Amino acid sequence: MTAGRGVTAAPVAAPPRLDPRHYEPARVPYEVRRHAGTPDTLAVGRPGKVGLLELAFERIGGRTELTGHYQKSPLQIMRPLHFDPARPDLAVTLLMSTGGGILQADRLRTDIRCGADTAVHLTTQAATKVYRMEHDYATQLVNLAAGPGAYVEYLPEPVIPFVDSRFYQRTVLTVDAGATVLAGETVLAGRLARGERNAYQVFASDLEVRRPSGELVALDTVRLEPAGGGVAGPAVLGGHDVLSSLYVLSPLAPAARIADVLHEALAGSGLLYGVSVLPQDSGAWLRLLDSDTRACAAALRAAWDAVRRLLIGAPAPDLRKT
């Protein structure tokens, strides 16, 4: 039914948290979906297979506080801390999993709302391990919304797809035109210390940037399927073991200046990288390739630090994770 003139349409109720329409992606790429099956272990939707995390942050007084929190294992958080000496208002929050990794038929969803003028740093405690799968696939949804004047950093540790894993993650950043969001994503070719390279079946990722109106600003799609034509050639991974991206959306500096700062931060690093502005001059993004995990991590930190100094006049803090 459509609303006529002078008639207000009733809002569409969101599905309950444990309804598959809530935690299942609306669309799973064919490369992943074709592996669907019935697990011989715990099935989709069983206890422990659906992980949910909902966080809401608001500015209260002189700093950002966690004002809304719901979690369902295996997803959980550590209590937000305020230890950045240059930004004592910044709530540093560790996203954690009690499961130690992602298994077949897991369906994970994280919703994060950062209100007006909040300052939030989000990261994972450790790398995300995606384990071997035989009968199904796993998915992870991340929805992050940043309100007017918010400053948000979403910089998770790398994803490590193990041999025969099948994984799809979709990240949607809903960013107010007056907000700043830094978002990172890194995927490794596998357990490199064990000589495991590109032995996963498929890794698929979609990152969307939208305005609160729903307008699409940018879309970045990654499809890595080693057995379906390979990932080692030109225009894919080119024989490298690490693929990293950093997206910077901000009105605090011109997009071209943000791109220049990202380029300057990696100049002379010896890594293969590229930088360009995002549509609508909304910011800039960086992508880099290499096989040295430490060099890539150092380069991303250098880029993060440089952008931070440009946008908010503060260096990147030392995050010691245990």
PDB file of N, CA, C and O in Angstrom, residues 36-89:
ATOM      1  N   ALA A  36      26.562 -22.747  -0.284  1.00  0.00           N
ATOM      2  CA  ALA A  36      25.554 -22.971   0.756  1.00  0.00           C
ATOM      3  C   ALA A  36      25.266 -24.460   0.909  1.00  0.00           C
ATOM      4  O   ALA A  36      25.254 -25.223  -0.060  1.00  0.00           O
ATOM      5  N   GLY A  37      25.053 -24.866   2.133  1.00  0.00           N
ATOM      6  CA  GLY A  37      24.754 -26.263   2.403  1.00  0.00           C
ATOM      7  C   GLY A  37      24.301 -26.434   3.834  1.00  0.00           C
ATOM      8  O   GLY A  37      24.224 -25.469   4.605  1.00  0.00           O
ATOM      9  N   THR A  38      23.985 -27.647   4.194  1.00  0.00           N
ATOM     10  CA  THR A  38      23.552 -27.961   5.551  1.00  0.00           C
ATOM     11  C   THR A  38      24.737 -28.517   6.321  1.00  0.00           C
ATOM     12  O   THR A  38      25.242 -29.600   6.005  1.00  0.00           O
ATOM     13  N   PRO A  39      25.212 -27.790   7.325  1.00  0.00           N
ATOM     14  CA  PRO A  39      26.379 -28.257   8.081  1.00  0.00           C
ATOM     15  C   PRO A  39      26.094 -29.553   8.825  1.00  0.00           C
ATOM     16  O   PRO A  39      24.955 -29.836   9.211  1.00  0.00           O
ATOM     17  N   ASP A  40      27.146 -30.343   9.014  1.00  0.00           N
ATOM     18  CA  ASP A  40      27.008 -31.551   9.824  1.00  0.00           C
ATOM     19  C   ASP A  40      27.307 -31.244  11.284  1.00  0.00           C
ATOM     20  O   ASP A  40      27.347 -32.142  12.118  1.00  0.00           O
ATOM     21  N   THR A  41      27.528 -29.950  11.568  1.00  0.00           N
ATOM     22  CA  THR A  41      27.707 -29.499  12.952  1.00  0.00           C
ATOM     23  C   THR A  41      26.494 -28.638  13.301  1.00  0.00           C
ATOM     24  O   THR A  41      25.381 -28.951  12.908  1.00  0.00           O
ATOM     25  N   LEU A  42      26.672 -27.544  14.008  1.00  0.00           N
ATOM     26  CA  LEU A  42      25.558 -26.670  14.355  1.00  0.00           C
ATOM     27  C   LEU A  42      25.087 -25.916  13.118  1.00  0.00           C
ATOM     28  O   LEU A  42      25.879 -25.361  12.363  1.00  0.00           O
ATOM     29  N   ALA A  43      23.778 -25.865  12.911  1.00  0.00           N
ATOM     30  CA  ALA A  43      23.205 -25.221  11.741  1.00  0.00           C
ATOM     31  C   ALA A  43      23.091 -23.718  11.946  1.00  0.00           C
ATOM     32  O   ALA A  43      23.213 -23.202  13.057  1.00  0.00           O
ATOM     33  N   VAL A  44      22.834 -23.002  10.847  1.00  0.00           N
ATOM     34  CA  VAL A  44      22.618 -21.568  10.904  1.00  0.00           C
ATOM     35  C   VAL A  44      21.463 -21.260  11.862  1.00  0.00           C
ATOM     36  O   VAL A  44      20.431 -21.917  11.837  1.00  0.00           O
ATOM     37  N   GLY A  45      21.662 -20.263  12.710  1.00  0.00           N
ATOM     38  CA  GLY A  45      20.610 -19.843  13.623  1.00  0.00           C
ATOM     39  C   GLY A  45      20.610 -20.539  14.970  1.00  0.00           C
ATOM     40  O   GLY A  45      19.907 -20.122  15.883  1.00  0.00           O
ATOM     41  N   ARG A  46      21.393 -21.618  15.106  1.00  0.00           N
ATOM     42  CA  ARG A  46      21.463 -22.300  16.398  1.00  0.00           C
ATOM     43  C   ARG A  46      22.233 -21.446  17.401  1.00  0.00           C
ATOM     44  O   ARG A  46      23.019 -20.574  17.023  1.00  0.00           O
ATOM     45  N   PRO A  47      22.023 -21.696  18.709  1.00  0.00           N
ATOM     46  CA  PRO A  47      22.760 -20.933  19.723  1.00  0.00           C
ATOM     47  C   PRO A  47      24.264 -20.973  19.472  1.00  0.00           C
ATOM     48  O   PRO A  47      24.834 -22.021  19.204  1.00  0.00           O
ATOM     49  N   GLY A  48      24.884 -19.806  19.528  1.00  0.00           N
ATOM     50  CA  GLY A  48      26.308 -19.710  19.292  1.00  0.00           C
ATOM     51  C   GLY A  48      26.665 -19.459  17.845  1.00  0.00           C
ATOM     52  O   GLY A  48      27.818 -19.127  17.543  1.00  0.00           O
ATOM     53  N   LYS A  49      25.692 -19.598  16.927  1.00  0.00           N
ATOM     54  CA  LYS A  49      25.980 -19.394  15.513  1.00  0.00           C
ATOM     55  C   LYS A  49      25.588 -17.985  15.049  1.00  0.00           C
ATOM     56  O   LYS A  49      26.026 -17.556  13.987  1.00  0.00           O
ATOM     57  N   VAL A  50      24.746 -17.314  15.799  1.00  0.00           N
ATOM     58  CA  VAL A  50      24.349 -15.949  15.465  1.00  0.00           C
ATOM     59  C   VAL A  50      24.954 -15.021  16.511  1.00  0.00           C
ATOM     60  O   VAL A  50      24.564 -15.050  17.682  1.00  0.00           O
ATOM     61  N   GLY A  51      25.908 -14.199  16.088  1.00  0.00           N
ATOM     62  CA  GLY A  51      26.523 -13.235  16.988  1.00  0.00           C
ATOM     63  C   GLY A  51      26.009 -11.843  16.700  1.00  0.00           C
ATOM     64  O   GLY A  51      26.011 -11.400  15.543  1.00  0.00           O
ATOM     65  N   LEU A  52      25.547 -11.149  17.728  1.00  0.00           N
ATOM     66  CA  LEU A  52      24.992  -9.811  17.561  1.00  0.00           C
ATOM     67  C   LEU A  52      25.658  -8.841  18.523  1.00  0.00           C
ATOM     68  O   LEU A  52      25.921  -9.175  19.688  1.00  0.00           O
ATOM     69  N   LEU A  53      25.934  -7.652  18.023  1.00  0.00           N
ATOM     70  CA  LEU A  53      26.520  -6.616  18.868  1.00  0.00           C
ATOM     71  C   LEU A  53      25.927  -5.276  18.454  1.00  0.00           C
ATOM     72  O   LEU A  53      25.964  -4.911  17.274  1.00  0.00           O
ATOM     73  N   GLU A  54      25.353  -4.558  19.424  1.00  0.00           N
ATOM     74  CA  GLU A  54      24.766  -3.248  19.166  1.00  0.00           C
ATOM     75  C   GLU A  54      25.341  -2.256  20.169  1.00  0.00           C
ATOM     76  O   GLU A  54      25.278  -2.486  21.379  1.00  0.00           O
ATOM     77  N   LEU A  55      25.921  -1.174  19.644  1.00  0.00           N
ATOM     78  CA  LEU A  55      26.549  -0.171  20.490  1.00  0.00           C
ATOM     79  C   LEU A  55      26.030   1.212  20.112  1.00  0.00           C
ATOM     80  O   LEU A  55      25.848   1.514  18.933  1.00  0.00           O
ATOM     81  N   ALA A  56      25.803   2.049  21.108  1.00  0.00           N
ATOM     82  CA  ALA A  56      25.412   3.434  20.876  1.00  0.00           C
ATOM     83  C   ALA A  56      26.293   4.330  21.736  1.00  0.00           C
ATOM     84  O   ALA A  56      26.474   4.069  22.938  1.00  0.00           O
ATOM     85  N   PHE A  57      26.845   5.359  21.129  1.00  0.00           N
ATOM     86  CA  PHE A  57      27.709   6.303  21.830  1.00  0.00           C
ATOM     87  C   PHE A  57      27.097   7.695  21.752  1.00  0.00           C
ATOM     88  O   PHE A  57      26.567   8.108  20.722  1.00  0.00           O
ATOM     89  N   GLU A  58      27.206   8.433  22.856  1.00  0.00           N
ATOM     90  CA  GLU A  58      26.746   9.814  22.904  1.00  0.00           C
ATOM     91  C   GLU A  58      27.784  10.654  23.642  1.00  0.00           C
ATOM     92  O   GLU A  58      28.517  10.140  24.501  1.00  0.00           O
ATOM     93  N   ARG A  59      27.821  11.924  23.300  1.00  0.00           N
ATOM     94  CA  ARG A  59      28.702  12.837  24.024  1.00  0.00           C
ATOM     95  C   ARG A  59      27.990  13.324  25.279  1.00  0.00           C
ATOM     96  O   ARG A  59      26.899  13.895  25.208  1.00  0.00           O
ATOM     97  N   ILE A  60      28.602  13.082  26.423  1.00  0.00           N
ATOM     98  CA  ILE A  60      28.043  13.483  27.705  1.00  0.00           C
ATOM     99  C   ILE A  60      29.099  14.293  28.442  1.00  0.00           C
ATOM    100  O   ILE A  60      30.182  13.775  28.760  1.00  0.00           O
ATOM    101  N   GLY A  61      28.813  15.543  28.668  1.00  0.00           N
ATOM    102  CA  GLY A  61      29.812  16.400  29.289  1.00  0.00           C
ATOM    103  C   GLY A  61      30.989  16.595  28.346  1.00  0.00           C
ATOM    104  O   GLY A  61      30.833  16.951  27.184  1.00  0.00           O
ATOM    105  N   GLY A  62      32.164  16.285  28.849  1.00  0.00           N
ATOM    106  CA  GLY A  62      33.361  16.515  28.047  1.00  0.00           C
ATOM    107  C   GLY A  62      33.900  15.305  27.329  1.00  0.00           C
ATOM    108  O   GLY A  62      34.994  15.382  26.756  1.00  0.00           O
ATOM    109  N   ARG A  63      33.174  14.180  27.360  1.00  0.00           N
ATOM    110  CA  ARG A  63      33.713  13.013  26.670  1.00  0.00           C
ATOM    111  C   ARG A  63      32.590  12.120  26.142  1.00  0.00           C
ATOM    112  O   ARG A  63      31.415  12.319  26.448  1.00  0.00           O
ATOM    113  N   THR A  64      32.987  11.132  25.357  1.00  0.00           N
ATOM    114  CA  THR A  64      32.034  10.212  24.743  1.00  0.00           C
ATOM    115  C   THR A  64      31.813   9.014  25.651  1.00  0.00           C
ATOM    116  O   THR A  64      32.768   8.415  26.156  1.00  0.00           O
ATOM    117  N   GLU A  65      30.546   8.653  25.842  1.00  0.00           N
ATOM    118  CA  GLU A  65      30.197   7.529  26.703  1.00  0.00           C
ATOM    119  C   GLU A  65      29.367   6.509  25.929  1.00  0.00           C
ATOM    120  O   GLU A  65      28.633   6.862  24.988  1.00  0.00           O
ATOM    121  N   LEU A  66      29.470   5.253  26.331  1.00  0.00           N
ATOM    122  CA  LEU A  66      28.642   4.188  25.786  1.00  0.00           C
ATOM    123  C   LEU A  66      27.275   4.262  26.458  1.00  0.00           C
ATOM    124  O   LEU A  66      27.152   4.050  27.656  1.00  0.00           O
ATOM    125  N   THR A  67      26.233   4.557  25.683  1.00  0.00           N
ATOM    126  CA  THR A  67      24.904   4.733  26.257  1.00  0.00           C
ATOM    127  C   THR A  67      23.936   3.625  25.868  1.00  0.00           C
ATOM    128  O   THR A  67      22.832   3.554  26.411  1.00  0.00           O
ATOM    129  N   GLY A  68      24.313   2.773  24.945  1.00  0.00           N
ATOM    130  CA  GLY A  68      23.477   1.650  24.549  1.00  0.00           C
ATOM    131  C   GLY A  68      24.342   0.453  24.233  1.00  0.00           C
ATOM    132  O   GLY A  68      25.376   0.580  23.572  1.00  0.00           O
ATOM    133  N   HIS A  69      23.939  -0.735  24.731  1.00  0.00           N
ATOM    134  CA  HIS A  69      24.796  -1.910  24.568  1.00  0.00           C
ATOM    135  C   HIS A  69      23.958  -3.179  24.618  1.00  0.00           C
ATOM    136  O   HIS A  69      23.240  -3.426  25.584  1.00  0.00           O
ATOM    137  N   TYR A  70      24.040  -3.957  23.539  1.00  0.00           N
ATOM    138  CA  TYR A  70      23.447  -5.293  23.510  1.00  0.00           C
ATOM    139  C   TYR A  70      24.450  -6.216  22.860  1.00  0.00           C
ATOM    140  O   TYR A  70      25.053  -5.882  21.835  1.00  0.00           O
ATOM    141  N   GLN A  71      24.667  -7.383  23.456  1.00  0.00           N
ATOM    142  CA  GLN A  71      25.588  -8.335  22.855  1.00  0.00           C
ATOM    143  C   GLN A  71      25.065  -9.749  23.023  1.00  0.00           C
ATOM    144  O   GLN A  71      24.414 -10.092  24.001  1.00  0.00           O
ATOM    145  N   LYS A  72      25.331 -10.539  21.988  1.00  0.00           N
ATOM    146  CA  LYS A  72      24.980 -11.953  22.002  1.00  0.00           C
ATOM    147  C   LYS A  72      26.198 -12.730  21.537  1.00  0.00           C
ATOM    148  O   LYS A  72      26.720 -12.486  20.446  1.00  0.00           O
ATOM    149  N   SER A  73      26.653 -13.657  22.359  1.00  0.00           N
ATOM    150  CA  SER A  73      27.856 -14.421  22.067  1.00  0.00           C
ATOM    151  C   SER A  73      27.756 -15.074  20.689  1.00  0.00           C
ATOM    152  O   SER A  73      26.672 -15.522  20.280  1.00  0.00           O
ATOM    153  N   PRO A  74      28.856 -15.039  19.923  1.00  0.00           N
ATOM    154  CA  PRO A  74      30.226 -14.828  20.386  1.00  0.00           C
ATOM    155  C   PRO A  74      30.740 -13.392  20.352  1.00  0.00           C
ATOM    156  O   PRO A  74      31.926 -13.173  20.646  1.00  0.00           O
ATOM    157  N   LEU A  75      29.921 -12.410  20.012  1.00  0.00           N
ATOM    158  CA  LEU A  75      30.394 -11.033  19.937  1.00  0.00           C
ATOM    159  C   LEU A  75      30.252 -10.342  21.289  1.00  0.00           C
ATOM    160  O   LEU A  75      29.244 -10.498  21.975  1.00  0.00           O
ATOM    161  N   GLN A  76      31.269  -9.558  21.635  1.00  0.00           N
ATOM    162  CA  GLN A  76      31.230  -8.808  22.874  1.00  0.00           C
ATOM    163  C   GLN A  76      32.267  -7.686  22.806  1.00  0.00           C
ATOM    164  O   GLN A  76      33.022  -7.591  21.844  1.00  0.00           O
ATOM    165  N   ILE A  77      32.305  -6.837  23.835  1.00  0.00           N
ATOM    166  CA  ILE A  77      33.270  -5.747  23.873  1.00  0.00           C
ATOM    167  C   ILE A  77      33.923  -5.676  25.248  1.00  0.00           C
ATOM    168  O   ILE A  77      33.428  -6.240  26.224  1.00  0.00           O
ATOM    169  N   MET A  78      35.045  -4.993  25.282  1.00  0.00           N
ATOM    170  CA  MET A  78      35.626  -4.545  26.541  1.00  0.00           C
ATOM    171  C   MET A  78      35.044  -3.174  26.852  1.00  0.00           C
ATOM    172  O   MET A  78      34.653  -2.432  25.946  1.00  0.00           O
ATOM    173  N   ARG A  79      34.976  -2.827  28.111  1.00  0.00           N
ATOM    174  CA  ARG A  79      34.465  -1.520  28.507  1.00  0.00           C
ATOM    175  C   ARG A  79      35.287  -0.413  27.835  1.00  0.00           C
ATOM    176  O   ARG A  79      36.514  -0.444  27.859  1.00  0.00           O
ATOM    177  N   PRO A  80      34.632   0.568  27.209  1.00  0.00           N
ATOM    178  CA  PRO A  80      35.377   1.658  26.571  1.00  0.00           C
ATOM    179  C   PRO A  80      36.303   2.365  27.554  1.00  0.00           C
ATOM    180  O   PRO A  80      35.958   2.578  28.721  1.00  0.00           O
ATOM    181  N   LEU A  81      37.481   2.718  27.073  1.00  0.00           N
ATOM    182  CA  LEU A  81      38.478   3.406  27.891  1.00  0.00           C
ATOM    183  C   LEU A  81      38.800   4.755  27.270  1.00  0.00           C
ATOM    184  O   LEU A  81      38.652   4.955  26.057  1.00  0.00           O
ATOM    185  N   HIS A  82      39.275   5.667  28.102  1.00  0.00           N
ATOM    186  CA  HIS A  82      39.632   7.011  27.642  1.00  0.00           C
ATOM    187  C   HIS A  82      41.091   7.253  28.037  1.00  0.00           C
ATOM    188  O   HIS A  82      41.358   7.808  29.106  1.00  0.00           O
ATOM    189  N   PHE A  83      42.009   6.844  27.180  1.00  0.00           N
ATOM    190  CA  PHE A  83      43.420   6.952  27.541  1.00  0.00           C
ATOM    191  C   PHE A  83      44.265   7.673  26.492  1.00  0.00           C
ATOM    192  O   PHE A  83      45.488   7.723  26.616  1.00  0.00           O
ATOM    193  N   ASP A  84      43.642   8.219  25.466  1.00  0.00           N
ATOM    194  CA  ASP A  84      44.396   8.960  24.468  1.00  0.00           C
ATOM    195  C   ASP A  84      44.741  10.324  25.062  1.00  0.00           C
ATOM    196  O   ASP A  84      43.857  11.158  25.268  1.00  0.00           O
ATOM    197  N   PRO A  85      46.029  10.595  25.349  1.00  0.00           N
ATOM    198  CA  PRO A  85      46.372  11.857  26.010  1.00  0.00           C
ATOM    199  C   PRO A  85      46.029  13.092  25.181  1.00  0.00           C
ATOM    200  O   PRO A  85      45.750  14.159  25.736  1.00  0.00           O
ATOM    201  N   ALA A  86      46.030  12.935  23.845  1.00  0.00           N
ATOM    202  CA  ALA A  86      45.725  14.070  22.985  1.00  0.00           C
ATOM    203  C   ALA A  86      44.228  14.256  22.797  1.00  0.00           C
ATOM    204  O   ALA A  86      43.774  15.345  22.427  1.00  0.00           O
ATOM    205  N   ARG A  87      43.440  13.193  23.038  1.00  0.00           N
ATOM    206  CA  ARG A  87      41.984  13.262  22.895  1.00  0.00           C
ATOM    207  C   ARG A  87      41.341  12.497  24.044  1.00  0.00           C
ATOM    208  O   ARG A  87      40.841  11.385  23.875  1.00  0.00           O
ATOM    209  N   PRO A  88      41.331  13.078  25.250  1.00  0.00           N
ATOM    210  CA  PRO A  88      40.750  12.384  26.398  1.00  0.00           C
ATOM    211  C   PRO A  88      39.251  12.141  26.279  1.00  0.00           C
ATOM    212  O   PRO A  88      38.684  11.369  27.046  1.00  0.00           O
ATOM    213  N   ASP A  89      38.609  12.780  25.274  1.00  0.00           N
ATOM    214  CA  ASP A  89      37.184  12.557  25.055  1.00  0.00           C
ATOM    215  C   ASP A  89      36.913  11.312  24.229  1.00  0.00           C
ATOM    216  O   ASP A  89      35.766  10.863  24.114  1.00  0.00           O
TER     217      ASP A  89
END
